[in-house]
Coordinates of C-alpha atoms in Angstrom, one line a residue:
M1 CA 0.3 -0.4 0.4
D2 CA 1.0 3.2 -0.4
N3 CA 2.5 6.3 2.2
D4 CA -0.4 9.2 2.6
L5 CA 1.9 11.8 1.5
T6 CA 1.8 8.7 -2.3
I7 CA -2.4 8.1 -1.7
A8 CA -2.8 12.1 -0.8
R9 CA -1.1 14.3 -3.7
R10 CA -3.1 11.5 -5.6
A11 CA -6.8 13.0 -4.6
H12 CA -9.4 14.6 -7.0
L13 CA -9.6 17.9 -5.2
K14 CA -12.9 19.7 -5.8
P15 CA -12.6 23.7 -5.2
I16 CA -13.1 25.0 -1.9
T17 CA -16.6 27.0 -3.1
K18 CA -17.5 24.2 -4.0
I19 CA -17.1 22.4 -1.2
A20 CA -18.8 25.4 1.3
S21 CA -21.6 26.0 -1.4
D22 CA -22.6 22.4 -0.1
M23 CA -21.9 23.0 3.2
G24 CA -24.7 26.8 1.9
I25 CA -22.1 28.2 3.3
G26 CA -21.4 30.9 0.6
P27 CA -18.1 33.0 -1.4
E28 CA -19.5 36.2 0.3
L29 CA -18.6 34.3 3.5
L30 CA -14.7 32.5 2.1
E31 CA -11.6 34.6 2.4
M32 CA -9.3 31.6 -0.5
Y33 CA -5.8 30.4 0.7
G34 CA -5.6 29.2 -3.2
E35 CA -8.1 26.9 -4.6
H36 CA -8.6 23.8 -1.9
V37 CA -8.4 26.2 1.6
A38 CA -10.1 28.9 2.6
K39 CA -10.6 30.5 5.8
I40 CA -14.9 30.9 6.6
K41 CA -15.6 34.4 9.0
L42 CA -17.6 34.3 11.4
E43 CA -20.9 36.0 10.6
A44 CA -21.0 32.6 8.9
I45 CA -21.8 31.7 12.3
E46 CA -24.8 34.0 12.1
R47 CA -26.7 33.8 9.0
L48 CA -26.7 29.5 9.7
A49 CA -27.7 29.6 12.6
D50 CA -31.7 28.8 11.4
R51 CA -30.5 26.0 9.4
P52 CA -31.6 22.9 11.1
R53 CA -28.8 21.4 13.7
A54 CA -26.5 18.4 12.8
K55 CA -25.9 15.4 14.9
Y56 CA -23.4 16.5 16.9
V57 CA -21.1 13.5 17.8
V58 CA -17.4 13.1 19.6
V59 CA -14.7 10.8 18.6
S60 CA -12.5 9.5 21.2
A61 CA -10.6 6.8 22.2
I62 CA -9.6 3.6 25.0
T63 CA -6.1 5.0 26.5
P64 CA -3.8 4.8 23.7
T65 CA 0.4 3.3 22.9
P66 CA 2.3 6.1 22.5
L67 CA 1.3 4.4 18.4
G68 CA -1.8 6.3 18.4
E69 CA -4.4 3.5 17.8
G70 CA -5.7 5.5 14.9
K71 CA -9.2 7.9 16.7
T72 CA -8.3 11.1 13.9
T73 CA -8.3 8.9 10.6
T74 CA -11.4 6.3 12.2
T75 CA -12.8 10.4 12.5
V76 CA -12.4 11.4 8.6
G77 CA -12.9 7.6 7.9
L78 CA -16.9 7.3 9.3
G79 CA -17.5 11.3 7.8
Q80 CA -17.0 9.9 4.3
A81 CA -18.5 7.0 5.3
M82 CA -22.1 8.8 6.4
Q83 CA -21.8 10.0 2.7
H84 CA -22.1 6.2 1.4
T85 CA -24.9 5.9 3.9
G86 CA -26.5 9.1 2.5
R87 CA -26.2 11.5 4.8
R88 CA -23.8 14.7 5.1
A89 CA -21.7 14.9 7.5
T90 CA -19.2 17.6 7.9
I91 CA -15.6 16.6 10.7
A92 CA -13.9 19.5 13.0
I93 CA -10.7 18.3 14.3
R94 CA -7.6 19.9 15.8
Q95 CA -5.2 22.2 13.3
P96 CA -1.4 19.8 14.9
S97 CA 1.4 20.9 16.1
M98 CA 4.7 21.5 14.1
G99 CA 6.5 20.6 17.0
P100 CA 5.0 16.5 17.2
T101 CA 5.2 16.9 13.4
F102 CA 9.0 17.0 12.7
G103 CA 9.5 15.4 15.9
I104 CA 8.0 11.3 16.9
K105 CA 4.5 12.0 16.7
G106 CA 4.3 12.7 12.0
G107 CA 1.8 14.4 10.8
A108 CA -2.1 15.2 11.7
A109 CA -4.8 14.4 9.0
G110 CA -5.9 11.2 9.7
G111 CA -3.9 7.7 7.1
G112 CA -4.9 5.4 4.4
Y113 CA -7.8 6.5 2.7
S114 CA -9.3 8.1 5.5
Q115 CA -7.2 12.0 5.1
V116 CA -7.4 15.3 5.5
V117 CA -6.5 17.1 2.1
P118 CA -3.9 18.6 1.5
M119 CA -1.9 17.3 3.1
E120 CA 1.2 19.2 3.9
L121 CA -1.1 21.6 4.4
L122 CA -2.6 21.1 6.9
N123 CA 0.8 19.8 8.7
L124 CA 2.9 22.7 8.4
H125 CA 2.3 26.5 8.0
L126 CA -2.0 26.1 6.8
T127 CA -2.7 29.6 6.7
G128 CA -1.1 31.5 10.1
D129 CA -2.6 30.1 12.8
M130 CA 0.3 28.7 15.5
H131 CA 1.8 31.8 13.6
A132 CA -0.4 34.2 14.9
V133 CA -0.8 32.4 18.4
T134 CA 3.1 32.4 18.8
S135 CA 2.9 35.5 18.1
A136 CA 0.5 36.9 19.8
H137 CA 1.3 35.4 23.2
N138 CA 5.1 36.2 22.8
L139 CA 3.8 40.1 22.8
L140 CA 2.1 39.8 25.6
A141 CA 5.9 38.2 26.9
A142 CA 8.1 41.3 25.8
M143 CA 5.2 43.9 26.5
L144 CA 5.4 42.1 30.2
D145 CA 9.8 43.3 30.1
N146 CA 9.1 45.4 28.7
H147 CA 7.1 46.6 32.0
L148 CA 9.2 45.5 34.3
F149 CA 12.4 47.8 32.5
R150 CA 10.7 50.7 32.2
G151 CA 10.1 50.8 36.3
N152 CA 7.9 47.9 37.0
E153 CA 4.9 50.4 37.8
L154 CA 2.6 47.5 38.5
N155 CA 5.0 46.4 41.5
I156 CA 5.2 42.6 40.0
D157 CA 6.8 40.6 42.1
L158 CA 9.6 38.8 39.7
H159 CA 9.9 35.4 41.7
N160 CA 6.0 35.2 41.1
I161 CA 5.9 35.4 37.2
T162 CA 4.0 33.4 35.4
W163 CA 4.2 34.0 31.5
R164 CA 6.6 32.5 29.9
R165 CA 7.5 32.1 25.9
V166 CA 6.0 29.7 23.0
L167 CA 7.6 28.2 19.9
D168 CA 6.2 25.3 18.3
V169 CA 9.1 23.9 17.6
D170 CA 9.9 20.9 20.0
D171 CA 13.6 22.1 21.7
R172 CA 14.3 20.3 25.2
A173 CA 17.2 23.2 25.5
L174 CA 14.5 26.8 25.7
R175 CA 12.5 24.4 28.9
N176 CA 14.1 26.8 31.7
I177 CA 16.1 30.1 30.3
V178 CA 18.0 32.7 31.8
I179 CA 16.4 36.1 30.2
G180 CA 17.7 39.3 30.0
L181 CA 21.8 38.8 29.7
G182 CA 24.4 40.7 28.8
G183 CA 24.5 44.8 29.7
K184 CA 21.7 47.0 31.4
S185 CA 19.6 47.6 28.4
D186 CA 19.1 44.5 27.9
G187 CA 16.2 43.9 30.2
V188 CA 15.6 42.1 33.6
T189 CA 17.5 39.1 34.4
R190 CA 15.6 37.0 35.6
Q191 CA 14.4 33.7 35.3
S192 CA 12.1 32.6 32.5
G193 CA 11.5 29.6 29.9
F194 CA 9.9 27.9 27.2
D195 CA 6.7 25.7 26.7
I196 CA 5.5 24.5 22.6
T197 CA 2.9 26.8 21.0
A198 CA -0.1 24.8 21.1
A199 CA 0.4 24.1 25.0
S200 CA 0.4 28.8 24.9
E201 CA -3.4 29.7 26.9
I202 CA -3.9 32.3 23.9
M203 CA -5.2 28.7 22.3
G204 CA -7.0 27.5 24.7
I205 CA -8.2 31.0 24.0
L206 CA -8.6 30.3 19.8
A207 CA -10.4 27.1 20.6
L208 CA -13.2 28.2 23.6
A209 CA -13.3 31.5 22.3
T210 CA -17.5 31.6 20.9
S211 CA -17.0 35.0 18.7
L212 CA -13.9 37.7 18.2
Q213 CA -15.4 39.7 20.7
D214 CA -15.5 37.1 23.2
L215 CA -11.4 36.2 22.3
R216 CA -10.6 39.7 23.2
A217 CA -12.5 39.6 26.8
R218 CA -10.7 36.1 27.4
L219 CA -6.8 37.8 26.1
G220 CA -7.6 40.7 28.4
R221 CA -8.0 38.3 31.5
I222 CA -4.5 36.7 30.9
V223 CA -2.6 36.3 34.3
V224 CA 0.6 37.1 33.4
G225 CA 2.3 37.3 36.8
Y226 CA 1.3 38.3 41.0
D227 CA 2.1 42.2 42.6
T228 CA 3.7 42.2 45.7
D229 CA 0.4 42.0 47.1
N230 CA -0.3 38.4 45.5
Q231 CA -3.0 40.3 43.1
P232 CA -3.0 39.2 39.7
V233 CA -2.1 41.3 37.1
D234 CA -3.7 40.7 33.3
A235 CA -3.1 41.5 30.3
E236 CA -5.6 44.7 29.9
R237 CA -3.5 46.2 32.6
L238 CA -0.3 46.1 31.4
K239 CA -2.0 47.2 28.3
A240 CA -1.3 44.2 26.3
A241 CA -4.7 42.7 25.4
G242 CA -6.0 45.0 21.9
A243 CA -2.4 44.8 20.2
M244 CA -2.9 40.2 20.9
A245 CA -6.6 40.4 19.5
V246 CA -5.2 42.2 16.1
M247 CA -3.1 39.4 15.4
M248 CA -5.7 37.2 16.8
R249 CA -8.0 38.8 14.0
D250 CA -7.7 36.3 10.7
A251 CA -6.6 33.6 13.4
I252 CA -10.0 32.8 15.0
K253 CA -12.1 33.0 11.6
P254 CA -11.8 28.6 11.5
N255 CA -10.2 27.0 8.0
L256 CA -12.1 24.9 5.2
L257 CA -10.3 22.3 4.4
Q258 CA -11.9 18.3 2.6
T259 CA -11.8 14.6 3.6
L260 CA -10.2 12.3 0.0
E261 CA -13.7 11.9 -0.5
N262 CA -14.7 15.2 -0.2
T263 CA -16.3 15.8 2.8
P264 CA -16.0 19.1 4.4
V265 CA -13.6 19.6 7.2
L266 CA -13.2 21.8 9.7
V267 CA -9.7 22.5 11.0
H268 CA -9.3 25.2 13.7
A269 CA -7.7 25.5 16.9
G270 CA -5.0 22.9 18.3
P271 CA -4.5 22.6 22.2
F272 CA -2.4 19.5 23.6
G273 CA -4.8 17.1 24.8
N274 CA -2.3 16.1 28.1
I275 CA -1.7 19.6 28.6
A276 CA -4.4 22.1 27.5
H277 CA -8.6 20.4 26.5
G278 CA -7.1 19.1 23.2
N279 CA -10.5 20.3 21.0
S280 CA -11.1 22.0 18.2
S281 CA -12.4 25.5 18.2
I282 CA -16.4 26.3 19.3
V283 CA -16.2 28.5 16.7
A284 CA -16.3 25.6 14.3
D285 CA -18.7 23.8 15.2
L286 CA -20.5 26.2 15.8
I287 CA -20.1 26.6 11.9
G288 CA -20.5 23.6 11.0
I289 CA -23.6 22.4 13.6
H290 CA -25.5 23.9 11.2
T291 CA -23.6 22.7 7.9
A292 CA -25.2 18.4 8.4
D293 CA -26.8 15.9 9.1
Y294 CA -23.8 15.2 11.4
L295 CA -20.8 17.5 12.7
I296 CA -18.3 14.8 13.9
T297 CA -15.4 16.5 16.2
E298 CA -12.7 14.7 18.0
A299 CA -11.3 14.7 21.6
G300 CA -8.0 13.9 21.9
F301 CA -6.4 11.5 23.1
G302 CA -8.4 9.3 25.7
A303 CA -11.9 8.8 26.8
D304 CA -10.9 10.2 30.2
M305 CA -8.5 13.3 29.0
G306 CA -10.3 15.1 25.9
A307 CA -13.8 13.2 26.4
E308 CA -13.9 14.1 29.2
R309 CA -12.9 17.3 29.2
F310 CA -15.2 18.3 25.8
F311 CA -17.9 17.5 27.8
N312 CA -16.9 19.5 31.2
V313 CA -14.3 22.5 29.7
K314 CA -15.7 22.6 25.9
C315 CA -20.1 21.5 26.1
R316 CA -19.7 23.5 28.7
T317 CA -19.0 27.2 27.8
S318 CA -20.7 26.3 24.1
G319 CA -23.9 25.3 25.2
L320 CA -24.1 21.9 22.1
T321 CA -24.8 19.5 23.4
P322 CA -23.2 15.5 22.4
D323 CA -25.5 13.7 20.6
A324 CA -23.4 10.2 20.4
A325 CA -19.7 9.0 20.9
V326 CA -17.2 6.8 19.5
L327 CA -14.3 5.1 21.5
V328 CA -12.1 3.8 19.1
T329 CA -10.2 1.1 20.5
T330 CA -7.4 -1.6 18.5
V331 CA -6.4 -5.4 19.2
R332 CA -2.3 -4.0 19.8
A333 CA -3.3 -1.9 21.9
L334 CA -5.4 -3.7 25.0
K335 CA -3.5 -6.1 25.0
V336 CA -1.0 -3.7 25.4
H337 CA -3.4 -2.9 29.3
S338 CA -3.4 -6.3 29.9
G339 CA 0.5 -5.5 31.1
I340 CA 1.9 -8.3 29.6
H341 CA 3.5 -6.1 26.6
H342 CA 5.6 -3.1 27.0
V343 CA 5.6 -0.9 23.2
V344 CA 7.8 2.4 22.6
A345 CA 7.8 4.6 19.7
G346 CA 9.9 4.2 16.6
R347 CA 10.8 0.8 17.7
P348 CA 9.1 -2.4 16.3
L349 CA 5.9 -4.5 17.9
P350 CA 7.3 -7.0 20.3
P351 CA 7.1 -10.4 18.0
A352 CA 4.5 -11.6 20.8
L353 CA 1.9 -9.3 20.5
L354 CA 1.7 -9.8 17.2
Q355 CA 0.0 -13.9 17.8
E356 CA -3.3 -15.1 18.6
N357 CA -4.3 -14.4 21.6
P358 CA -7.7 -13.5 22.0
D359 CA -7.4 -14.1 26.3
E360 CA -4.8 -11.0 26.3
V361 CA -7.6 -8.9 24.7
H362 CA -9.5 -9.6 27.6
A363 CA -7.7 -9.1 29.7
G364 CA -6.8 -5.8 28.9
G365 CA -10.7 -5.1 28.1
A366 CA -10.3 -3.4 32.4
N367 CA -9.6 -0.3 30.3
L368 CA -12.0 -0.5 27.1
R369 CA -14.6 -1.1 30.3
K370 CA -12.9 2.0 32.5
Q371 CA -13.4 3.6 29.4
L372 CA -17.4 3.5 27.7
E373 CA -17.3 4.3 31.7
N374 CA -16.4 7.1 31.6
I375 CA -18.8 8.6 28.9
K376 CA -21.6 7.0 29.7
V377 CA -20.9 8.9 32.9
H378 CA -22.5 12.1 30.7
G379 CA -24.9 10.8 29.6
V380 CA -23.6 10.4 26.4
T381 CA -24.7 6.9 24.0
P382 CA -21.1 5.2 23.1
V383 CA -20.3 3.2 20.6
V384 CA -17.2 0.8 20.8
A385 CA -15.3 1.6 16.8
I386 CA -12.4 -1.4 16.3
N387 CA -9.6 0.0 13.7
S388 CA -8.9 -2.8 12.8
F389 CA -5.3 -3.5 11.2
P390 CA -3.9 -6.4 8.5
G391 CA -2.6 -9.3 11.4
D392 CA -5.2 -8.7 12.9
F393 CA -7.7 -12.1 13.7
A394 CA -11.0 -12.4 14.1
S395 CA -11.2 -14.1 17.6
E396 CA -9.0 -10.8 19.1
H397 CA -12.2 -8.5 17.5
S398 CA -14.6 -10.9 18.3
A399 CA -13.3 -10.3 22.3
I400 CA -13.6 -6.9 22.5
Q401 CA -17.4 -7.4 20.8
E402 CA -17.7 -9.3 23.8
I403 CA -16.5 -7.2 26.3
A404 CA -18.4 -4.2 24.9
E405 CA -21.2 -6.2 24.3
S406 CA -21.4 -6.7 27.9
L407 CA -21.5 -3.4 29.0
G408 CA -24.8 -3.0 25.5
V409 CA -22.6 -1.9 24.6
Q410 CA -22.7 -1.8 20.3
V411 CA -19.8 -2.7 18.1
A412 CA -18.3 -2.4 14.4
V413 CA -15.6 -2.9 12.9
C414 CA -13.5 -0.5 10.8
N415 CA -11.4 -1.0 7.7
N416 CA -11.4 3.1 6.4
F417 CA -7.4 2.7 7.5
I418 CA -7.2 0.7 3.3
E419 CA -11.4 1.2 1.8
G420 CA -12.4 5.2 3.3
G421 CA -16.0 5.0 3.4
K422 CA -16.1 2.5 2.6
G423 CA -14.6 0.5 5.5
A424 CA -17.1 2.6 8.0
I425 CA -19.9 2.4 6.9
D426 CA -21.6 0.2 10.2
L427 CA -19.7 2.9 11.6
A428 CA -22.0 4.5 10.6
E429 CA -25.0 3.4 10.7
K430 CA -24.0 2.8 14.5
V431 CA -23.1 5.8 15.2
A432 CA -26.6 7.4 13.3
E433 CA -29.0 4.3 15.6
A434 CA -27.0 6.3 18.9
A435 CA -27.4 9.5 18.4
Q436 CA -30.9 9.4 18.4
K437 CA -31.4 7.6 21.0
P438 CA -32.7 9.8 24.5
N439 CA -29.8 11.9 25.1
D440 CA -29.0 12.7 29.7
F441 CA -26.0 14.7 29.0
H442 CA -24.9 16.1 31.5
L443 CA -21.1 18.1 33.7
L444 CA -19.4 16.1 36.4
Y445 CA -19.4 19.0 38.5
P446 CA -21.0 22.5 38.8
D447 CA -19.4 25.8 38.3
D448 CA -19.6 26.7 42.8
L449 CA -18.0 23.5 43.9
A450 CA -14.4 24.3 44.6
L451 CA -11.2 23.9 43.1
R452 CA -10.8 20.7 45.1
E453 CA -14.1 19.2 45.0
K454 CA -14.0 19.8 41.4
I455 CA -10.0 18.0 41.1
E456 CA -11.5 14.8 43.1
I457 CA -14.5 13.8 41.6
V458 CA -12.4 13.4 38.7
A459 CA -9.4 12.0 39.9
R460 CA -12.2 9.1 41.5
Q461 CA -15.1 9.0 39.0
I462 CA -12.9 9.6 36.0
Y463 CA -9.4 8.5 36.9
G464 CA -10.9 5.6 39.9
A465 CA -7.6 7.0 42.2
E466 CA -8.8 6.8 45.3
G467 CA -7.4 10.3 46.2
V468 CA -5.9 13.5 45.7
D469 CA -2.3 14.4 47.3
Y470 CA -1.5 18.2 46.7
A471 CA 2.9 19.4 47.3
P472 CA 2.7 22.5 49.2
P473 CA 3.4 24.8 45.9
A474 CA 0.1 24.0 44.5
S475 CA -2.3 24.0 47.8
R476 CA -0.5 27.6 47.6
Q477 CA -1.6 27.9 44.2
L478 CA -4.9 26.8 45.0
D479 CA -5.4 28.5 48.0
N480 CA -4.6 31.7 45.9
Y481 CA -6.3 31.4 43.4
E482 CA -9.8 30.8 45.4
A483 CA -9.3 33.9 47.0
N484 CA -8.9 36.2 44.0
G485 CA -12.0 34.7 42.1
F486 CA -10.7 31.6 40.3
G487 CA -13.0 29.1 42.0
K488 CA -15.4 29.2 39.5
L489 CA -13.6 27.6 36.6
P490 CA -13.3 24.7 35.3
V491 CA -10.6 22.0 35.9
I492 CA -8.3 20.5 33.4
I493 CA -6.1 17.5 35.2
A494 CA -2.3 17.1 32.9
K495 CA -1.2 14.3 33.3
T496 CA 0.0 11.8 30.8
H497 CA -2.2 10.0 28.2
L498 CA -0.1 6.4 28.6
S499 CA -2.2 5.6 30.8
I500 CA -6.1 6.0 33.1
S501 CA -3.4 7.3 36.2
S502 CA -1.6 10.0 36.8
D503 CA 1.4 6.5 35.9
P504 CA 2.1 5.3 32.5
S505 CA 3.1 2.4 33.7
L506 CA 0.2 1.4 34.7
K507 CA -2.3 -0.6 32.4
G508 CA -6.0 -1.5 32.1
A509 CA -7.4 0.4 34.7
P510 CA -5.8 0.8 37.6
T511 CA -7.4 1.0 41.6
G512 CA -5.6 1.7 45.5
W513 CA -3.4 5.3 43.4
R514 CA -3.5 8.7 44.5
L515 CA -3.4 11.7 41.7
P516 CA 0.2 13.4 42.7
V517 CA -0.2 17.7 42.2
R518 CA 3.1 19.1 42.0
E519 CA 1.2 22.5 40.5
A520 CA -1.7 25.0 39.8
R521 CA -1.2 26.9 37.0
A522 CA -4.4 29.1 36.1
S523 CA -6.0 30.2 32.9
V524 CA -7.8 32.2 33.7
G525 CA -8.6 34.0 30.1
A526 CA -8.9 30.3 28.5
G527 CA -11.2 29.4 31.2
F528 CA -9.8 27.0 33.6
V529 CA -7.5 25.1 35.8
Y530 CA -5.0 23.2 35.0
L531 CA -3.6 20.8 37.1
I532 CA 0.3 19.5 36.6
C533 CA 0.4 16.1 38.1
G534 CA 3.9 14.0 37.7
D535 CA 6.2 14.5 35.4
I536 CA 4.1 16.5 32.6
S537 CA 6.5 18.7 30.1
T538 CA 4.9 21.9 28.7
M539 CA 7.6 21.9 26.5
P540 CA 8.6 18.8 24.8
G541 CA 11.7 17.2 23.2
L542 CA 13.1 15.7 20.2
S543 CA 13.2 11.8 20.0
A544 CA 16.6 10.1 19.4
H545 CA 15.5 9.9 15.8
P546 CA 13.0 12.5 14.7
A547 CA 10.3 12.9 11.9
A548 CA 12.4 15.7 10.7
E549 CA 15.6 12.8 9.4
G550 CA 13.2 11.3 7.4
M551 CA 12.0 14.8 5.1
D552 CA 13.7 16.3 2.3
I553 CA 12.6 18.1 -0.8
D554 CA 13.1 16.2 -3.6
D555 CA 14.4 17.7 -6.9
A556 CA 10.7 18.7 -8.5
G557 CA 10.4 20.4 -5.9
E558 CA 8.0 17.8 -3.5
I559 CA 8.0 17.1 -0.1
V560 CA 9.1 14.2 1.1
G561 CA 9.0 11.8 4.3
L562 CA 6.3 13.7 5.4
S563 CA 4.0 11.1 7.2

């Protein structure tokens, strides 16, 4: 089978104006970026508001291996499959970060015959949204340091500054730095550091803003640090928010692309799935929800992470309620959750993992059961999608089906990687059936609970922890956030994506462990408080052999090695 890039280049793309027209979006609402990419003006939200509302479907997964389990591929395949069943679908996904694209992960356009195209544009610069977030973030950092240099009128405590800088590159050497070295005119010397752009609070704001005006207000509420009286200092007081909004004015408009089978795809925002809320933008959904019979969106990593935040952060803000959910699983991932096998990204799979063994699938089934429970606890009906690999055995698929059906959940085997939309027709039919069932969607906790209570609820109900332990700095930070009026915000727990627990070595659905919170950070503009648990870095590093090593330009000027 050809590689993803070769398949993508053979695609018969329609003009993006045609894709938009089929969605009910006229050319006056588009800003063109060539023939096959466009931005959609936010006026489309109001223009489309009277049209019928699509069924809203979120695609999540069991706890993945380091290789990923094909969640984006399944999302794209499901969207394409709807067309094969006589239904119309619009897909909404995040924009990939170039850090992982050139690092360990590679691209995030789907795979095989279930891809978003143009693939190269999607995985690289697209329409410049990532650069806008980077620039707006670093403008605020520069204005903060200029304020310190000019006398520090706001009495900002140099030891309590929380705003760092960002870059869309995996670069561990920038995690902790000292700035202002040199002469007196080179600024105030202090310790700082870099995060990756996808971890920027401005990326979270881009994903959660409901309008340009809301974006502007949220930028003003960004807390950059605290003064000597421990009071928050925000971007509005630094007089930076207006200029940041100017830089983000075009970035807030969602990007429109298409799949290999010409299904429309809204690509917008790219918050990390472990550090932030890991979902594409609300404005894309507010447009997409009125453009088809089904709006299919994707949440990052497992259901304990992206889906939980989709429900409790994104839906809390947007007011949209999901009608069904898809939980992607693979045979290999469930075998890993048996605790017998160890998978390392960049290395061949263990030979024993590829042998027929439905008992190992059953042994790892605790993770599937727990992740299904994590969806059902929100009142949403799930469907299990088995992302089939060529080496799978029918007995192993049957084992997955037995686990799911014991919980009353339907299962579909998906071959859309090889067959495109045709390979996910059964999934499309079962998702359509699930979306027709009575909806009992509800949030996990109300706004007015204290932050620690919210953390405990997520830790116990979603992760299966027996409790939470707070390091002294985290306790002080949480007390400070409550005192400063941030207690009504929802919480995001930044932890490993390789386990439901905070320890990546614990597989399945571990119990009897406690969640260690070592640091708390308030993303007041984005509208959540996030907790750093375990060994989580906001600036990834490159692997021994990053994907960048295999990328180049050939003699014809075409990209090679991008996957």
